[in-house]
Coordinates of C-alpha atoms in Angstrom, one line a residue:
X1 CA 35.7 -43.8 -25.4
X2 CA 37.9 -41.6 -23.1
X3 CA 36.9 -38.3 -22.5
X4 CA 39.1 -35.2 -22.7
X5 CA 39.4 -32.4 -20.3
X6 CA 37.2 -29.9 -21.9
X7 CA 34.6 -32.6 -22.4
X8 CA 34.5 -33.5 -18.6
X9 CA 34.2 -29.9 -18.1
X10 CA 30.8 -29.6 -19.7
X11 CA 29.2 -32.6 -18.5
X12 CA 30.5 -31.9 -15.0
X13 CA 28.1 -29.4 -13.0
X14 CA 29.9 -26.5 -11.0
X15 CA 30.8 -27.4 -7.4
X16 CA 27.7 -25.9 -5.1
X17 CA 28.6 -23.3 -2.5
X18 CA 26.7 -24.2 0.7
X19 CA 24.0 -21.7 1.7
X20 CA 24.9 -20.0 4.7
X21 CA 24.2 -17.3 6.4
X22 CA 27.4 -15.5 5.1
X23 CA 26.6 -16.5 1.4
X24 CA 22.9 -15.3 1.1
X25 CA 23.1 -12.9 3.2
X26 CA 21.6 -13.7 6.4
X27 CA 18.6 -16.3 6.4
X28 CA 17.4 -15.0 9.6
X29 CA 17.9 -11.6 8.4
X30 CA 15.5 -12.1 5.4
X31 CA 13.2 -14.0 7.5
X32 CA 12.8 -11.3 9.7
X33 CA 12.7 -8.5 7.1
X34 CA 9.8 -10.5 5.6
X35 CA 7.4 -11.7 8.6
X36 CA 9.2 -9.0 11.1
X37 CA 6.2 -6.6 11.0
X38 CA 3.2 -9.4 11.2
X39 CA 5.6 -11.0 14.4
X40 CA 5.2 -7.5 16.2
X41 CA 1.7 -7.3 15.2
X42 CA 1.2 -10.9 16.8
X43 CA 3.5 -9.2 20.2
X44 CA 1.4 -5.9 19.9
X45 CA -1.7 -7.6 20.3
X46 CA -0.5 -10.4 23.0
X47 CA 1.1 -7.6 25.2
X48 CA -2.0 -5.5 25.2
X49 CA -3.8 -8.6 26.0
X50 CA -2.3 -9.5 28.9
X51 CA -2.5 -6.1 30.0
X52 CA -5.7 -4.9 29.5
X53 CA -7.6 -8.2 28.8
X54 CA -11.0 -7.0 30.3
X55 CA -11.0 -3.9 27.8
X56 CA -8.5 -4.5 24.5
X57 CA -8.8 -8.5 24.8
X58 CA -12.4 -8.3 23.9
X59 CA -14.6 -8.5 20.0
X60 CA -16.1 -5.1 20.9
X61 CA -12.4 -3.7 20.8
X62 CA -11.7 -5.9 17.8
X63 CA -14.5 -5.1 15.9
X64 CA -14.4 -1.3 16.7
X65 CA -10.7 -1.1 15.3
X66 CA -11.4 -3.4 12.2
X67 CA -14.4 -0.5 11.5
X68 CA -12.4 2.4 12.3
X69 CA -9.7 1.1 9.9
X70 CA -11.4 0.0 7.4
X71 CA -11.7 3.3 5.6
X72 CA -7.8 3.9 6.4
X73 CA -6.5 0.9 5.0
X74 CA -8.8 1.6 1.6
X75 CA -7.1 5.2 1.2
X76 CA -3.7 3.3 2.1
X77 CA -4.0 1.1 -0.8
X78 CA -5.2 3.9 -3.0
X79 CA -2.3 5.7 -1.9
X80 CA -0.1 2.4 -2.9
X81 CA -0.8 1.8 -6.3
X82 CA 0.8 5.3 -7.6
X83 CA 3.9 4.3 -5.6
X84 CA 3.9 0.9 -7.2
X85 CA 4.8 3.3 -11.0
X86 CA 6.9 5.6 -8.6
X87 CA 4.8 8.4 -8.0
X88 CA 3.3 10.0 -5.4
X89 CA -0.8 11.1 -4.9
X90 CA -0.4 13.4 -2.0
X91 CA -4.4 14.8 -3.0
X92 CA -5.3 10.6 -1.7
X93 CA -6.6 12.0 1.8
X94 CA -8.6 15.1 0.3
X95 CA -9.9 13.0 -2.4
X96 CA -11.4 10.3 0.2
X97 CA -12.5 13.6 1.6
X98 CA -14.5 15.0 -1.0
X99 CA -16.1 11.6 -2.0
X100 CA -17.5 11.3 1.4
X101 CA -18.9 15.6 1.2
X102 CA -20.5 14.7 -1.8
X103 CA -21.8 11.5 -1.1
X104 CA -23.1 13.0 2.3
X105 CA -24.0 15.9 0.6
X106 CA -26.1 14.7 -2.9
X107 CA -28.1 12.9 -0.5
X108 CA -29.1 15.6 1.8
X109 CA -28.8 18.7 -0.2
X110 CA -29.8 17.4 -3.2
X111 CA -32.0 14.2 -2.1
X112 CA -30.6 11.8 -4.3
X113 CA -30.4 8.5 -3.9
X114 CA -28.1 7.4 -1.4
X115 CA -26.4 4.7 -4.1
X116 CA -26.4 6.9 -7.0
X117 CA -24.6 9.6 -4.3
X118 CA -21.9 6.9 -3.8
X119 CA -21.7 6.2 -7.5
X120 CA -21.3 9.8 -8.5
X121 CA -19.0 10.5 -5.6
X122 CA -16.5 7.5 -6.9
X123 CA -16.7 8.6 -9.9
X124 CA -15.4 12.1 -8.9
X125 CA -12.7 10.8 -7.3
X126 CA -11.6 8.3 -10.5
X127 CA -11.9 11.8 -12.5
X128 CA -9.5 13.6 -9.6
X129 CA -7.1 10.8 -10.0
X130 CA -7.3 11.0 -14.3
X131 CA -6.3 14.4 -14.5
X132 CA -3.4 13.4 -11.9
X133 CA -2.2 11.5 -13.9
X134 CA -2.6 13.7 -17.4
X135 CA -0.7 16.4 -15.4
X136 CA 1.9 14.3 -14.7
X137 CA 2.2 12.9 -18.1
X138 CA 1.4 15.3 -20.5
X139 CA 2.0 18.6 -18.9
X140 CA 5.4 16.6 -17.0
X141 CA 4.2 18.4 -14.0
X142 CA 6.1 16.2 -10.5
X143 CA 3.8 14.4 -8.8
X144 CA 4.5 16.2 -5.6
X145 CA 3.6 19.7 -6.8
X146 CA 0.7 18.3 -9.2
X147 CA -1.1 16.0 -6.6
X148 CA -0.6 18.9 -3.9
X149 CA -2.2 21.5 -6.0
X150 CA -4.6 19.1 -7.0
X151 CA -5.4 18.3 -3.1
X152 CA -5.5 22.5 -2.5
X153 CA -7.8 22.6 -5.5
X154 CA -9.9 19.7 -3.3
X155 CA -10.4 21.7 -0.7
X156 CA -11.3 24.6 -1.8
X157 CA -13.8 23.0 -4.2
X158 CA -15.0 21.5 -1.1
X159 CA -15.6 24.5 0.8
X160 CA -17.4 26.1 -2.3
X161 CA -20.0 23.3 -2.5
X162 CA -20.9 23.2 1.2
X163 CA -20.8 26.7 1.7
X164 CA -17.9 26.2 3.9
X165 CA -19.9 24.6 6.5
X166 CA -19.8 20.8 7.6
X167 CA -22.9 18.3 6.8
X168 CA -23.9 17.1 9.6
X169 CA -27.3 15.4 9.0
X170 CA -28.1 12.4 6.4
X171 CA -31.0 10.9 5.2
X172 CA -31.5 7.1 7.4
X173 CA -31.4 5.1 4.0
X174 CA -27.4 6.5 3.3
X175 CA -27.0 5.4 7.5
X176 CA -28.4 1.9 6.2
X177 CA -25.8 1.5 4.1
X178 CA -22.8 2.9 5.6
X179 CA -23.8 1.4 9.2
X180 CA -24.7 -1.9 7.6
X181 CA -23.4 -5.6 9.2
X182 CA -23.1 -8.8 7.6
X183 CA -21.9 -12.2 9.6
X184 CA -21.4 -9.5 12.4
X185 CA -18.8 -7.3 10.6
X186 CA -19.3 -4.1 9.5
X187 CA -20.2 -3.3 5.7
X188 CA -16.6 -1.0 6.0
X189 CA -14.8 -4.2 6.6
X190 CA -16.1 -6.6 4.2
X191 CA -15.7 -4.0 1.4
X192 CA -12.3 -3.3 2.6
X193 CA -11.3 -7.1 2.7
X194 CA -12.8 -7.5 -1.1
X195 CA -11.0 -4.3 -2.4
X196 CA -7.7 -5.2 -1.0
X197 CA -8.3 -9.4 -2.3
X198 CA -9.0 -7.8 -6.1
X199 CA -6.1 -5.3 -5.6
X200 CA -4.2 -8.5 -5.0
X201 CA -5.2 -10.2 -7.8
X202 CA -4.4 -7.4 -10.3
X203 CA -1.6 -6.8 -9.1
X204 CA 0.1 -10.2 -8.7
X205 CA -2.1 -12.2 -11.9
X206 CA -3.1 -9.7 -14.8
X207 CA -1.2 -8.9 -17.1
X208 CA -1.8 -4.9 -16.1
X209 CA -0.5 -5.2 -12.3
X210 CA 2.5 -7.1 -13.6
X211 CA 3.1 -4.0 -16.0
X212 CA 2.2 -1.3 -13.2
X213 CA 4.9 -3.3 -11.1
X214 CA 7.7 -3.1 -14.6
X215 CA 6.9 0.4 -15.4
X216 CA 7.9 1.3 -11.1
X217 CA 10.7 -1.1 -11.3
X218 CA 12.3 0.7 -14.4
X219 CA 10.5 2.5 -16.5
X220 CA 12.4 2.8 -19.6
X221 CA 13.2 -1.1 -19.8
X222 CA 9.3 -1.2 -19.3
X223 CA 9.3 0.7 -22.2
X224 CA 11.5 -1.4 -24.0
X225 CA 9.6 -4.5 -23.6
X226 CA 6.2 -2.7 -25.2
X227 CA 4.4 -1.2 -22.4
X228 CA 3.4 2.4 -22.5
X229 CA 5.0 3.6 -19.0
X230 CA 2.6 7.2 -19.3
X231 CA -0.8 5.2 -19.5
X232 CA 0.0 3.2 -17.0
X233 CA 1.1 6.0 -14.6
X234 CA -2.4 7.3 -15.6
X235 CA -3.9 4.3 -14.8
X236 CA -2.1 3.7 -11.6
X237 CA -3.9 7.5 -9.9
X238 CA -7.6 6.5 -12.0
X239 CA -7.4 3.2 -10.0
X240 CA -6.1 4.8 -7.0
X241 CA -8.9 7.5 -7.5
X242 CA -11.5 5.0 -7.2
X243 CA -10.0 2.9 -4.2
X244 CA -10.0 6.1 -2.3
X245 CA -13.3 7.2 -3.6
X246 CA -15.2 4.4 -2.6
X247 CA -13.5 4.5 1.5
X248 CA -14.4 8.5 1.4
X249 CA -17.8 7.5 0.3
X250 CA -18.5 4.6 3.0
X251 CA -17.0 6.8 5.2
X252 CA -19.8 9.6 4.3
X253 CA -22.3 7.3 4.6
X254 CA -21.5 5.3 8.0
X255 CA -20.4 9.0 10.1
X256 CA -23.5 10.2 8.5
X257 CA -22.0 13.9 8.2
X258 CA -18.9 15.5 5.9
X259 CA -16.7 18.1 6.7
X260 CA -13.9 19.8 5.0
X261 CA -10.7 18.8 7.2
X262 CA -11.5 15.0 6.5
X263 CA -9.3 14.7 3.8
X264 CA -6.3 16.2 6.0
X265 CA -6.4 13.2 8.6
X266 CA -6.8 10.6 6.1
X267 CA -3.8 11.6 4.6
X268 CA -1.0 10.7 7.6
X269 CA -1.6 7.5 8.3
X270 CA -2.6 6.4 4.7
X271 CA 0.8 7.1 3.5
X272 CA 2.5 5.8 7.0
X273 CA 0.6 2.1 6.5
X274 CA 1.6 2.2 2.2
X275 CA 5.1 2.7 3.3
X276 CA 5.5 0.8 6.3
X277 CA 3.6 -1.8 4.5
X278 CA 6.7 -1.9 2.2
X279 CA 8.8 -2.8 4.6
X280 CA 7.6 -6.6 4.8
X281 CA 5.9 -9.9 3.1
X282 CA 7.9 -8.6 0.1
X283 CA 10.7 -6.0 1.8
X284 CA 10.7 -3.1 -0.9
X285 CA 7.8 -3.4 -2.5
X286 CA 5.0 -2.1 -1.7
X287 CA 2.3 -5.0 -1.3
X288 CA -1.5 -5.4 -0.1
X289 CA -1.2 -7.7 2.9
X290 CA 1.7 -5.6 4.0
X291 CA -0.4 -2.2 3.9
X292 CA -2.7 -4.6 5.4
X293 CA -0.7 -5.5 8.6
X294 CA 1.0 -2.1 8.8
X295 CA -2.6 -0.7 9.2
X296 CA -3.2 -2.8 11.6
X297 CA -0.5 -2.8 13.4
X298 CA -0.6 1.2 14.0
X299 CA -4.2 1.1 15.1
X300 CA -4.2 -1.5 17.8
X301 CA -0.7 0.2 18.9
X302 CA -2.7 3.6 19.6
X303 CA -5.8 1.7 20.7
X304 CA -3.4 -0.3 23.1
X305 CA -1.7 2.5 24.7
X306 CA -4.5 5.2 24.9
X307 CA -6.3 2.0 26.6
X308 CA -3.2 1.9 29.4
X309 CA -3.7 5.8 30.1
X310 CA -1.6 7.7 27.1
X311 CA -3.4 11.1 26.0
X312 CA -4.8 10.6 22.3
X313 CA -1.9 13.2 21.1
X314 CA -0.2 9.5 21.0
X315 CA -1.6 8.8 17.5
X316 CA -0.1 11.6 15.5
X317 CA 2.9 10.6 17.2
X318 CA 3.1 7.0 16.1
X319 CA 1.7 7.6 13.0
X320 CA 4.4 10.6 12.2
X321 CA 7.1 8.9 13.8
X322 CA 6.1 5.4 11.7
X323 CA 6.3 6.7 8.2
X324 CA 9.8 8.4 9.1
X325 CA 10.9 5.0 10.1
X326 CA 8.9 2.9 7.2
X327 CA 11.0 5.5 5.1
X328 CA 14.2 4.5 6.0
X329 CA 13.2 0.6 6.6
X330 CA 12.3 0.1 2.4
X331 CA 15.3 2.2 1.4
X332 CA 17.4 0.3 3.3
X333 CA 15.2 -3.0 1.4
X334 CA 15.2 -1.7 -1.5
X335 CA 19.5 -1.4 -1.5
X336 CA 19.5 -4.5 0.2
X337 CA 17.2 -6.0 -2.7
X338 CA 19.4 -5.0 -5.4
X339 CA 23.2 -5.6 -3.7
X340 CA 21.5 -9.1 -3.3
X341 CA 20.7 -9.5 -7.0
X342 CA 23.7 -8.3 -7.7
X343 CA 25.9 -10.6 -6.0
X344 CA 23.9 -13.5 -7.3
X345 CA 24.3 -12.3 -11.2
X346 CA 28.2 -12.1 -10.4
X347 CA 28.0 -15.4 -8.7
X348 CA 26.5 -16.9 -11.5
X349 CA 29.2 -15.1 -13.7
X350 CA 31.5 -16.8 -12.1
X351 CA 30.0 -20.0 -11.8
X352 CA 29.7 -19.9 -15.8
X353 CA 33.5 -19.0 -16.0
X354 CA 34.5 -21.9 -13.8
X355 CA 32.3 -24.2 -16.0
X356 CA 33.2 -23.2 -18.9
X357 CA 35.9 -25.4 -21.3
X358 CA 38.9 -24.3 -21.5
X359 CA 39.8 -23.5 -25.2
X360 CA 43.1 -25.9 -26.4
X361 CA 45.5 -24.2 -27.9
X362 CA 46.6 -25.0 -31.4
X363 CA 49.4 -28.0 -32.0

């Protein structure tokens, strides 16, 4: 049986355009805007290496930055997961701060028991992050001048607990814990590596991270599809409360003192590793093992070059002059990601059109 025109049309698949770099936009160019920052973490570390091998090249230098970092990259991913719904929690760094003067301080002041000062101390900070999130959504407060007051509010609350003093003794069992190794790691960085691994997990398998992630994408086709983009904003600073609560509180508990300007340099490079973080692994989205790396990546940078003779004032520096860029880098991903899907719905448009029969016309 012959077949007609139209008939071969339908049976015949559209001719495939090769994949070059012109068509998909540059497959070095995505490579490189995926695995870009872990390559310069790799360089980072190798340069610094070969440079200082006797001091940076060593596990004591390793294992001092991993601790030191911990508690950053905990308030960095607390700091994330409001971004991921498109808000921001600028009270993150003051609410890591509190959590760690009343951890430090219900132990000593009030000689509780260094576990159920931790506990009470998270739970302070999810409450910090729930009426966040109630301001935002109920009162339709912006998320800059809610969380700011909110952080202001922190502080002063703060001050009013501890007299307006700093805490600068513990009780040893609250130094147990917070100064604690297991497998020769620090307790900080095991807790750290397990809070980012659930993050993860939420975020990429339940059902509730895949909604966090619709409701920052577009909220009102979230909305559309049945999710309720107001609780999950509220959901987004509780679970960002309690990330940041429990770094504050390990950080309490391994410095064994509190004092009221913690929160304040918390906040900096939190927000420069969440954004930078963006920038790779998944360019324009912020991600876990991107905050990760970005974390990383800043600290041995400072540890490097204050270990080759810079002045400490380097870190503000990199850290301030890191989130500007990390800024612009996942705006830029962020157009780049959606130009990208755009071409590729019109070139499937297209590809429909050409495949599509063409209609006879009547006898």
């Amino acid at each position: 049986m012959t077949q007609t025109q139209p008939e071969r049309a339908l049976r015949t698949p559209p001719e495939r355009r090769p994949r070059t770099v012109t068509a998909d936009g540059g497959a070095t160019l995505h490579l490189f805007g995926r695995f870009g920052l872990p390559m310069l973490l790799v360089l980072v570390v190798a340069l610094f290496s070969f440079w200082k091998p006797a001091s940076f090249f060593a596990w004591s230098n390793f294992n001092a930055t991993f601790a030191q970092q911990a508690i950053i990259v905990m308030v960095a991913l607390g700091a994330m997961v409001p971004l991921i719904v498109g808000e921001f929690d600028l009270s993150i760094g003051a609410n890591a701060g509190f959590a760690a003067i009343l951890t430090v301080g219900l132990s000593e002041l009030q000689g509780l028991p260094p576990w159920l000062a931790i506990l009470l101390a998270v739970a302070a900070s999810a409450v910090i992050g729930l009426l966040n999130g109630l301001i935002i959504t109920r009162l339709r407060v912006n998320s800059f001048v809610a969380t700011l007051g909110t952080a202001t509010a922190i502080g002063g609350i703060g001050q009013l607990y501890t007299d307006q003093r700093d805490i600068q003794s513990v009780p040893p069992e609250l130094l147990t814990i917070g100064r604690a190794t297991f497998a020769g790691l620090p307790i900080t960085v095991i807790v750290a590596v397990v809070v980012a691994a659930l993050l993860a997990v939420v975020l990429q398998l339940l059902p509730i991270g895949r909604q966090l992630l619709a409701v920052g994408a577009n909220r009102k086709a979230a909305e559309l599809t049945g999710i309720r983009p107001e609780l999950r904003i509220v959901t987004a600073f509780v679970m960002g409360g309690v990330i940041a609560g429990i770094g504050g509180a390990l950080y309490g508990a391994n410095l064994g003192a509190a004092g009221n300007q913690t929160g304040a340099t918390l906040l900096l490079p939190a927000f420069a590793g969440a954004f930078l973080g963006s920038t790779t692994i998944t360019p324009g989205r912020y991600n876990v093992l991107g905050t990760l790396v970005a974390v990383l990546l800043l600290a041995f940078t400072v540890s490097g070059l204050e270990q080759v003779g810079v002045q400490p004032w380097i870190e503000a520096v990199v850290q301030g002059f890191a989130l500007i860029a990390a800024v612009g880098f996942s705006s830029w991903a962020i157009r780049r990601r959606t130009q990208l899907m755009r071409n590729a719905q019109l070139a499937l448009l297209a590809a429909q059109d050409t495949a599509a029969p063409t209609p006879k016309e009547p006898a």
